[in-house]
PDB file of C-alpha atoms and ligand atoms in Angstrom:
ATOM      1  CA  UNK P   1       0.121  -0.029   0.003  1.00  0.00           C
ATOM      2  CA  UNK P   2       1.308   3.628  -0.688  1.00  0.00           C
ATOM      3  CA  UNK P   3       2.307   5.305   2.403  1.00  0.00           C
ATOM      4  CA  UNK P   4       0.112   8.228   2.019  1.00  0.00           C
ATOM      5  CA  UNK P   5      -3.009   6.158   1.562  1.00  0.00           C
ATOM      6  CA  UNK P   6      -4.720   5.838   5.371  1.00  0.00           C
ATOM      7  CA  UNK P   7      -7.123   3.037   4.176  1.00  0.00           C
ATOM      8  CA  UNK P   8      -8.170   1.091   1.238  1.00  0.00           C
ATOM      9  CA  UNK P   9     -11.789   1.326   0.290  1.00  0.00           C
ATOM     10  CA  UNK P  10     -12.339  -0.807  -3.057  1.00  0.00           C
ATOM     11  CA  UNK P  11      -9.650  -2.955  -4.128  1.00  0.00           C
ATOM     12  CA  UNK P  12      -8.285  -3.787  -7.418  1.00  0.00           C
ATOM     13  CA  UNK P  13     -10.331  -7.279  -7.657  1.00  0.00           C
ATOM     14  CA  UNK P  14     -13.656  -5.107  -6.596  1.00  0.00           C
ATOM     15  CA  UNK P  15     -13.110  -2.760  -9.133  1.00  0.00           C
ATOM     16  CA  UNK P  16     -12.799  -5.107 -11.718  1.00  0.00           C
ATOM     17  CA  UNK P  17     -15.660  -6.980 -10.919  1.00  0.00           C
ATOM     18  CA  UNK P  18     -17.995  -3.875 -11.051  1.00  0.00           C
ATOM     19  CA  UNK P  19     -16.646  -2.708 -14.034  1.00  0.00           C
ATOM     20  CA  UNK P  20     -17.331  -6.016 -15.532  1.00  0.00           C
ATOM     21  CA  UNK P  21     -20.953  -5.717 -14.304  1.00  0.00           C
ATOM     22  CA  UNK P  22     -21.437  -2.291 -15.636  1.00  0.00           C
ATOM     23  CA  UNK P  23     -20.291  -3.587 -18.974  1.00  0.00           C
ATOM     24  CA  UNK P  24     -23.100  -6.176 -19.247  1.00  0.00           C
ATOM     25  CA  UNK P  25     -25.374  -3.677 -18.139  1.00  0.00           C
ATOM     26  CA  UNK P  26     -24.502  -0.715 -20.544  1.00  0.00           C
ATOM     27  CA  UNK P  27     -24.044  -3.442 -23.506  1.00  0.00           C
ATOM     28  CA  UNK P  28     -27.664  -4.421 -23.035  1.00  0.00           C
ATOM     29  CA  UNK P  29     -29.026  -1.281 -22.733  1.00  0.00           C
ATOM     30  CA  UNK P  30     -27.257  -0.055 -25.924  1.00  0.00           C
ATOM     31  CA  UNK P  31     -27.779  -3.134 -27.801  1.00  0.00           C
ATOM     32  CA  UNK P  32     -27.443  -2.448 -31.513  1.00  0.00           C
ATOM     33  CA  UNK P  33     -26.663   1.300 -31.205  1.00  0.00           C
ATOM     34  CA  UNK P  34     -23.763   3.188 -31.804  1.00  0.00           C
ATOM     35  CA  UNK P  35     -22.708   4.767 -28.431  1.00  0.00           C
ATOM     36  CA  UNK P  36     -19.849   7.764 -28.335  1.00  0.00           C
ATOM     37  CA  UNK P  37     -17.958   7.379 -24.820  1.00  0.00           C
ATOM     38  CA  UNK P  38     -16.790  10.550 -23.565  1.00  0.00           C
ATOM     39  CA  UNK P  39     -14.071  10.260 -20.992  1.00  0.00           C
ATOM     40  CA  UNK P  40     -13.664  12.926 -18.885  1.00  0.00           C
ATOM     41  CA  UNK P  41     -10.089  13.246 -18.326  1.00  0.00           C
ATOM     42  CA  UNK P  42      -7.786  12.981 -16.789  1.00  0.00           C
ATOM     43  CA  UNK P  43      -9.646  11.238 -13.931  1.00  0.00           C
ATOM     44  CA  UNK P  44     -11.949   8.823 -15.899  1.00  0.00           C
ATOM     45  CA  UNK P  45      -8.949   7.436 -18.167  1.00  0.00           C
ATOM     46  CA  UNK P  46      -8.305   4.088 -16.113  1.00  0.00           C
ATOM     47  CA  UNK P  47     -12.038   3.705 -15.733  1.00  0.00           C
ATOM     48  CA  UNK P  48     -12.508   4.276 -19.187  1.00  0.00           C
ATOM     49  CA  UNK P  49      -9.890   2.325 -20.492  1.00  0.00           C
ATOM     50  CA  UNK P  50     -11.463  -1.066 -18.387  1.00  0.00           C
ATOM     51  CA  UNK P  51     -15.028  -0.172 -19.343  1.00  0.00           C
ATOM     52  CA  UNK P  52     -14.763   0.264 -22.603  1.00  0.00           C
ATOM     53  CA  UNK P  53     -13.157  -3.284 -22.775  1.00  0.00           C
ATOM     54  CA  UNK P  54     -16.077  -4.389 -21.404  1.00  0.00           C
ATOM     55  CA  UNK P  55     -18.801  -3.078 -24.062  1.00  0.00           C
ATOM     56  CA  UNK P  56     -19.576  -5.310 -26.950  1.00  0.00           C
ATOM     57  CA  UNK P  57     -21.306  -2.596 -28.984  1.00  0.00           C
ATOM     58  CA  UNK P  58     -20.543  -0.414 -31.571  1.00  0.00           C
ATOM     59  CA  UNK P  59     -18.430   2.426 -29.426  1.00  0.00           C
ATOM     60  CA  UNK P  60     -16.742   5.460 -30.587  1.00  0.00           C
ATOM     61  CA  UNK P  61     -14.224   6.809 -28.222  1.00  0.00           C
ATOM     62  CA  UNK P  62     -13.891  10.341 -27.479  1.00  0.00           C
ATOM     63  CA  UNK P  63     -12.941  12.866 -24.640  1.00  0.00           C
ATOM     64  CA  UNK P  64     -13.414  16.183 -22.901  1.00  0.00           C
ATOM     65  CA  UNK P  65     -11.268  18.072 -20.435  1.00  0.00           C
ATOM     66  CA  UNK P  66     -13.455  19.772 -17.889  1.00  0.00           C
ATOM     67  CA  UNK P  67     -12.578  20.757 -14.371  1.00  0.00           C
ATOM     68  CA  UNK P  68     -14.402  21.977 -11.262  1.00  0.00           C
ATOM     69  CA  UNK P  69     -11.396  21.710  -8.830  1.00  0.00           C
ATOM     70  CA  UNK P  70      -8.252  23.766  -8.402  1.00  0.00           C
ATOM     71  CA  UNK P  71      -5.382  22.305  -7.253  1.00  0.00           C
ATOM     72  CA  UNK P  72      -6.807  21.468  -3.628  1.00  0.00           C
ATOM     73  CA  UNK P  73      -9.760  19.300  -1.988  1.00  0.00           C
ATOM     74  CA  UNK P  74     -12.478  21.802  -2.124  1.00  0.00           C
ATOM     75  CA  UNK P  75     -14.704  22.178  -5.245  1.00  0.00           C
ATOM     76  CA  UNK P  76     -14.297  25.818  -6.805  1.00  0.00           C
ATOM     77  CA  UNK P  77     -18.286  25.212  -7.514  1.00  0.00           C
ATOM     78  CA  UNK P  78     -17.434  26.408 -11.315  1.00  0.00           C
ATOM     79  CA  UNK P  79     -17.034  24.277 -14.292  1.00  0.00           C
ATOM     80  CA  UNK P  80     -14.323  24.679 -17.008  1.00  0.00           C
ATOM     81  CA  UNK P  81     -14.204  23.134 -20.638  1.00  0.00           C
ATOM     82  CA  UNK P  82     -10.307  22.770 -20.995  1.00  0.00           C
ATOM     83  CA  UNK P  83     -10.485  20.745 -24.227  1.00  0.00           C
ATOM     84  CA  UNK P  84     -13.635  19.799 -26.067  1.00  0.00           C
ATOM     85  CA  UNK P  85     -14.353  16.803 -27.586  1.00  0.00           C
ATOM     86  CA  UNK P  86     -13.981  15.872 -31.419  1.00  0.00           C
ATOM     87  CA  UNK P  87     -17.279  14.063 -32.209  1.00  0.00           C
ATOM     88  CA  UNK P  88     -20.215  15.662 -33.708  1.00  0.00           C
ATOM     89  CA  UNK P  89     -22.905  14.543 -31.215  1.00  0.00           C
ATOM     90  CA  UNK P  90     -25.795  15.413 -33.220  1.00  0.00           C
ATOM     91  CA  UNK P  91     -28.243  12.266 -33.787  1.00  0.00           C
ATOM     92  CA  UNK P  92     -25.866  10.233 -31.988  1.00  0.00           C
ATOM     93  CA  UNK P  93     -26.087   8.141 -28.352  1.00  0.00           C
ATOM     94  CA  UNK P  94     -23.800   9.598 -25.911  1.00  0.00           C
ATOM     95  CA  UNK P  95     -22.596   8.134 -22.657  1.00  0.00           C
ATOM     96  CA  UNK P  96     -20.379  10.573 -20.377  1.00  0.00           C
ATOM     97  CA  UNK P  97     -18.009   8.713 -17.957  1.00  0.00           C
ATOM     98  CA  UNK P  98     -16.335  10.165 -15.187  1.00  0.00           C
ATOM     99  CA  UNK P  99     -14.344   9.042 -12.033  1.00  0.00           C
ATOM    100  CA  UNK P 100     -16.764  10.619  -9.443  1.00  0.00           C
ATOM    101  CA  UNK P 101     -19.825  12.367  -8.769  1.00  0.00           C
ATOM    102  CA  UNK P 102     -19.115  14.774  -6.024  1.00  0.00           C
ATOM    103  CA  UNK P 103     -21.066  17.806  -6.039  1.00  0.00           C
ATOM    104  CA  UNK P 104     -22.347  16.906  -9.476  1.00  0.00           C
ATOM    105  CA  UNK P 105     -21.735  20.198 -10.995  1.00  0.00           C
ATOM    106  CA  UNK P 106     -19.464  18.836 -13.622  1.00  0.00           C
ATOM    107  CA  UNK P 107     -21.199  15.990 -14.944  1.00  0.00           C
ATOM    108  CA  UNK P 108     -24.730  17.855 -14.615  1.00  0.00           C
ATOM    109  CA  UNK P 109     -23.088  20.789 -16.748  1.00  0.00           C
ATOM    110  CA  UNK P 110     -21.588  18.480 -19.334  1.00  0.00           C
ATOM    111  CA  UNK P 111     -25.002  16.358 -19.537  1.00  0.00           C
ATOM    112  CA  UNK P 112     -26.378  19.875 -20.597  1.00  0.00           C
ATOM    113  CA  UNK P 113     -23.931  21.026 -23.065  1.00  0.00           C
ATOM    114  CA  UNK P 114     -24.274  17.298 -24.974  1.00  0.00           C
ATOM    115  CA  UNK P 115     -27.907  18.163 -24.958  1.00  0.00           C
ATOM    116  CA  UNK P 116     -27.627  21.368 -26.571  1.00  0.00           C
ATOM    117  CA  UNK P 117     -25.723  19.557 -29.494  1.00  0.00           C
ATOM    118  CA  UNK P 118     -28.811  17.607 -30.086  1.00  0.00           C
ATOM    119  CA  UNK P 119     -27.666  14.430 -29.281  1.00  0.00           C
ATOM    120  CA  UNK P 120     -30.042  11.659 -29.448  1.00  0.00           C
ATOM    121  CA  UNK P 121     -29.777  10.543 -25.914  1.00  0.00           C
ATOM    122  CA  UNK P 122     -27.331  11.398 -23.338  1.00  0.00           C
ATOM    123  CA  UNK P 123     -26.214   9.626 -20.318  1.00  0.00           C
ATOM    124  CA  UNK P 124     -23.587   9.482 -17.766  1.00  0.00           C
ATOM    125  CA  UNK P 125     -21.561   6.455 -16.263  1.00  0.00           C
ATOM    126  CA  UNK P 126     -19.568   7.424 -12.759  1.00  0.00           C
ATOM    127  CA  UNK P 127     -17.260   4.935 -11.189  1.00  0.00           C
ATOM    128  CA  UNK P 128     -17.909   6.898  -7.526  1.00  0.00           C
ATOM    129  CA  UNK P 129     -20.602   8.476  -6.502  1.00  0.00           C
ATOM    130  CA  UNK P 130     -20.662  10.626  -3.001  1.00  0.00           C
ATOM    131  CA  UNK P 131     -24.063  10.934  -2.066  1.00  0.00           C
ATOM    132  CA  UNK P 132     -23.510  13.312   0.753  1.00  0.00           C
ATOM    133  CA  UNK P 133     -22.307  15.529  -1.359  1.00  0.00           C
ATOM    134  CA  UNK P 134     -24.936  16.438  -3.947  1.00  0.00           C
ATOM    135  CA  UNK P 135     -25.679  19.946  -4.976  1.00  0.00           C
ATOM    136  CA  UNK P 136     -27.257  19.258  -7.941  1.00  0.00           C
ATOM    137  CA  UNK P 137     -30.633  18.013  -9.112  1.00  0.00           C
ATOM    138  CA  UNK P 138     -29.149  15.220 -11.496  1.00  0.00           C
ATOM    139  CA  UNK P 139     -28.747  11.766 -10.581  1.00  0.00           C
ATOM    140  CA  UNK P 140     -26.061   9.916 -12.637  1.00  0.00           C
ATOM    141  CA  UNK P 141     -27.272   6.371 -14.942  1.00  0.00           C
ATOM    142  CA  UNK P 142     -24.765   4.283 -14.255  1.00  0.00           C
ATOM    143  CA  UNK P 143     -22.968   4.126 -10.551  1.00  0.00           C
ATOM    144  CA  UNK P 144     -19.870   1.817 -10.059  1.00  0.00           C
ATOM    145  CA  UNK P 145     -19.892   2.033  -6.262  1.00  0.00           C
ATOM    146  CA  UNK P 146     -21.466   4.475  -3.633  1.00  0.00           C
ATOM    147  CA  UNK P 147     -18.800   6.094  -1.247  1.00  0.00           C
ATOM    148  CA  UNK P 148     -18.762   8.004   1.980  1.00  0.00           C
ATOM    149  CA  UNK P 149     -17.899  11.722   2.080  1.00  0.00           C
ATOM    150  CA  UNK P 150     -13.814  11.191   2.005  1.00  0.00           C
ATOM    151  CA  UNK P 151     -11.223  12.537  -0.312  1.00  0.00           C
ATOM    152  CA  UNK P 152     -10.338   9.672  -2.284  1.00  0.00           C
ATOM    153  CA  UNK P 153      -7.194   9.015  -4.443  1.00  0.00           C
ATOM    154  CA  UNK P 154      -6.239   6.204  -6.882  1.00  0.00           C
ATOM    155  CA  UNK P 155      -7.870   4.560 -10.289  1.00  0.00           C
ATOM    156  CA  UNK P 156      -7.553   8.060 -12.001  1.00  0.00           C
ATOM    157  CA  UNK P 157      -8.391  10.101  -9.072  1.00  0.00           C
ATOM    158  CA  UNK P 158      -5.703  12.377  -7.680  1.00  0.00           C
ATOM    159  CA  UNK P 159      -4.365  14.676  -5.357  1.00  0.00           C
ATOM    160  CA  UNK P 160      -2.488  17.617  -6.781  1.00  0.00           C
ATOM    161  CA  UNK P 161      -2.425  15.076 -10.089  1.00  0.00           C
ATOM    162  CA  UNK P 162      -0.545  12.693  -8.003  1.00  0.00           C
ATOM    163  CA  UNK P 163      -2.010   9.153  -7.379  1.00  0.00           C
ATOM    164  CA  UNK P 164      -3.841   8.447 -10.523  1.00  0.00           C
ATOM    165  CA  UNK P 165      -1.395   5.242 -10.858  1.00  0.00           C
ATOM    166  CA  UNK P 166      -2.904   3.455  -7.990  1.00  0.00           C
ATOM    167  CA  UNK P 167      -4.781   0.260  -8.835  1.00  0.00           C
ATOM    168  CA  UNK P 168      -7.261   0.438  -5.847  1.00  0.00           C
ATOM    169  CA  UNK P 169      -9.122   3.234  -4.330  1.00  0.00           C
ATOM    170  CA  UNK P 170      -8.190   4.614  -1.060  1.00  0.00           C
ATOM    171  CA  UNK P 171      -8.440   7.659   1.547  1.00  0.00           C
ATOM    172  CA  UNK P 172      -5.690   9.888   1.532  1.00  0.00           C
ATOM    173  CA  UNK P 173      -3.890  10.540   4.843  1.00  0.00           C
ATOM    174  CA  UNK P 174      -4.540  13.942   6.640  1.00  0.00           C
ATOM    175  CA  UNK P 175      -0.907  14.388   6.797  1.00  0.00           C
ATOM    176  CA  UNK P 176      -0.603  13.965   2.887  1.00  0.00           C
ATOM    177  CA  UNK P 177      -2.889  16.799   2.255  1.00  0.00           C
ATOM    178  CA  UNK P 178      -0.550  19.915   2.148  1.00  0.00           C
TER     179      UNK P 178
HETATM  180  P1  LIG W 201     -18.176  17.675  -9.232  1.00  0.00           P
HETATM  181  O1  LIG W 201     -18.124  18.558 -10.226  1.00  0.00           O
HETATM  182  O2  LIG W 201     -18.377  18.232  -7.304  1.00  0.00           O
HETATM  183  O3  LIG W 201     -18.919  16.499  -8.956  1.00  0.00           O
HETATM  184  O4  LIG W 201     -16.259  16.987  -8.927  1.00  0.00           O
HETATM  185  C1  LIG W 201     -16.556  16.119  -9.748  1.00  0.00           C
HETATM  186  C2  LIG W 201     -14.650  16.066 -10.016  1.00  0.00           C
HETATM  187  O5  LIG W 201     -14.357  16.392  -9.148  1.00  0.00           O
HETATM  188  C3  LIG W 201     -14.155  14.898 -10.292  1.00  0.00           C
HETATM  189  O6  LIG W 201     -14.067  14.545 -11.626  1.00  0.00           O
HETATM  190  C4  LIG W 201     -12.782  14.581  -9.890  1.00  0.00           C
HETATM  191  O7  LIG W 201     -11.992  15.481 -10.566  1.00  0.00           O
HETATM  192  C5  LIG W 201     -13.082  15.572  -8.571  1.00  0.00           C
HETATM  193  N1  LIG W 201     -13.156  14.936  -7.131  1.00  0.00           N
HETATM  194  C6  LIG W 201     -13.909  15.028  -6.542  1.00  0.00           C
HETATM  195  N2  LIG W 201     -13.729  14.130  -5.382  1.00  0.00           N
HETATM  196  C7  LIG W 201     -12.866  13.961  -5.330  1.00  0.00           C
HETATM  197  C8  LIG W 201     -12.198  12.703  -4.540  1.00  0.00           C
HETATM  198  O8  LIG W 201     -12.497  12.478  -3.636  1.00  0.00           O
HETATM  199  N3  LIG W 201     -10.656  12.880  -5.179  1.00  0.00           N
HETATM  200  C9  LIG W 201     -10.145  13.145  -5.867  1.00  0.00           C
HETATM  201  N4  LIG W 201     -10.940  14.223  -6.916  1.00  0.00           N
HETATM  202  C10 LIG W 201     -12.130  14.281  -6.490  1.00  0.00           C
HETATM  203 MG1  LIG W 202     -12.235  14.391 -12.810  1.00  0.00          MG
END
């Protein structure tokens, strides 16, 4: 275990088994349809890579860079699009993929943005969900795991851009938060 991790919340095995379940469910729901998978970078990178390989439909991969966080652990309450996606979504199904649904601001803004571009449908898939932190009236369509209100790292999630590479999800030690 990394010395800055206080407790492992989800092991590699738990992550893999839940991602496989989500893959089955999403594949069934979109059977016979093309889907644009939009990875919200950088956090959703590992989850997107794992999830897409469990999808057996007609998948087009795209990505977007949006951020609601500054460099710390508290949301700034504002979302910026730093790099837009490449695909034209008009008349097509879009599935947004993110690492964690925290206040929900990022995802709800992205869903509205894609809707305004006249997608055929817009759904969201988040690996982690913090129900206690919700500030928006929007609920993700697919959720990997509900977790308590703690700042977590690993499996794409960072603190100041570090720890994204950890293969598990863990709670960061308070001493490591500067
Ligand atoms: P929201 O807009 O508040 O839902 O924030 C979503 C974004 O905040 C995620 O995509 C993450 O980048 C970041 N975030 C929220 N909670 C955590 C956490 O516990 N660890 C690391 N990043 C987090
Ligand atoms: Mg993120």
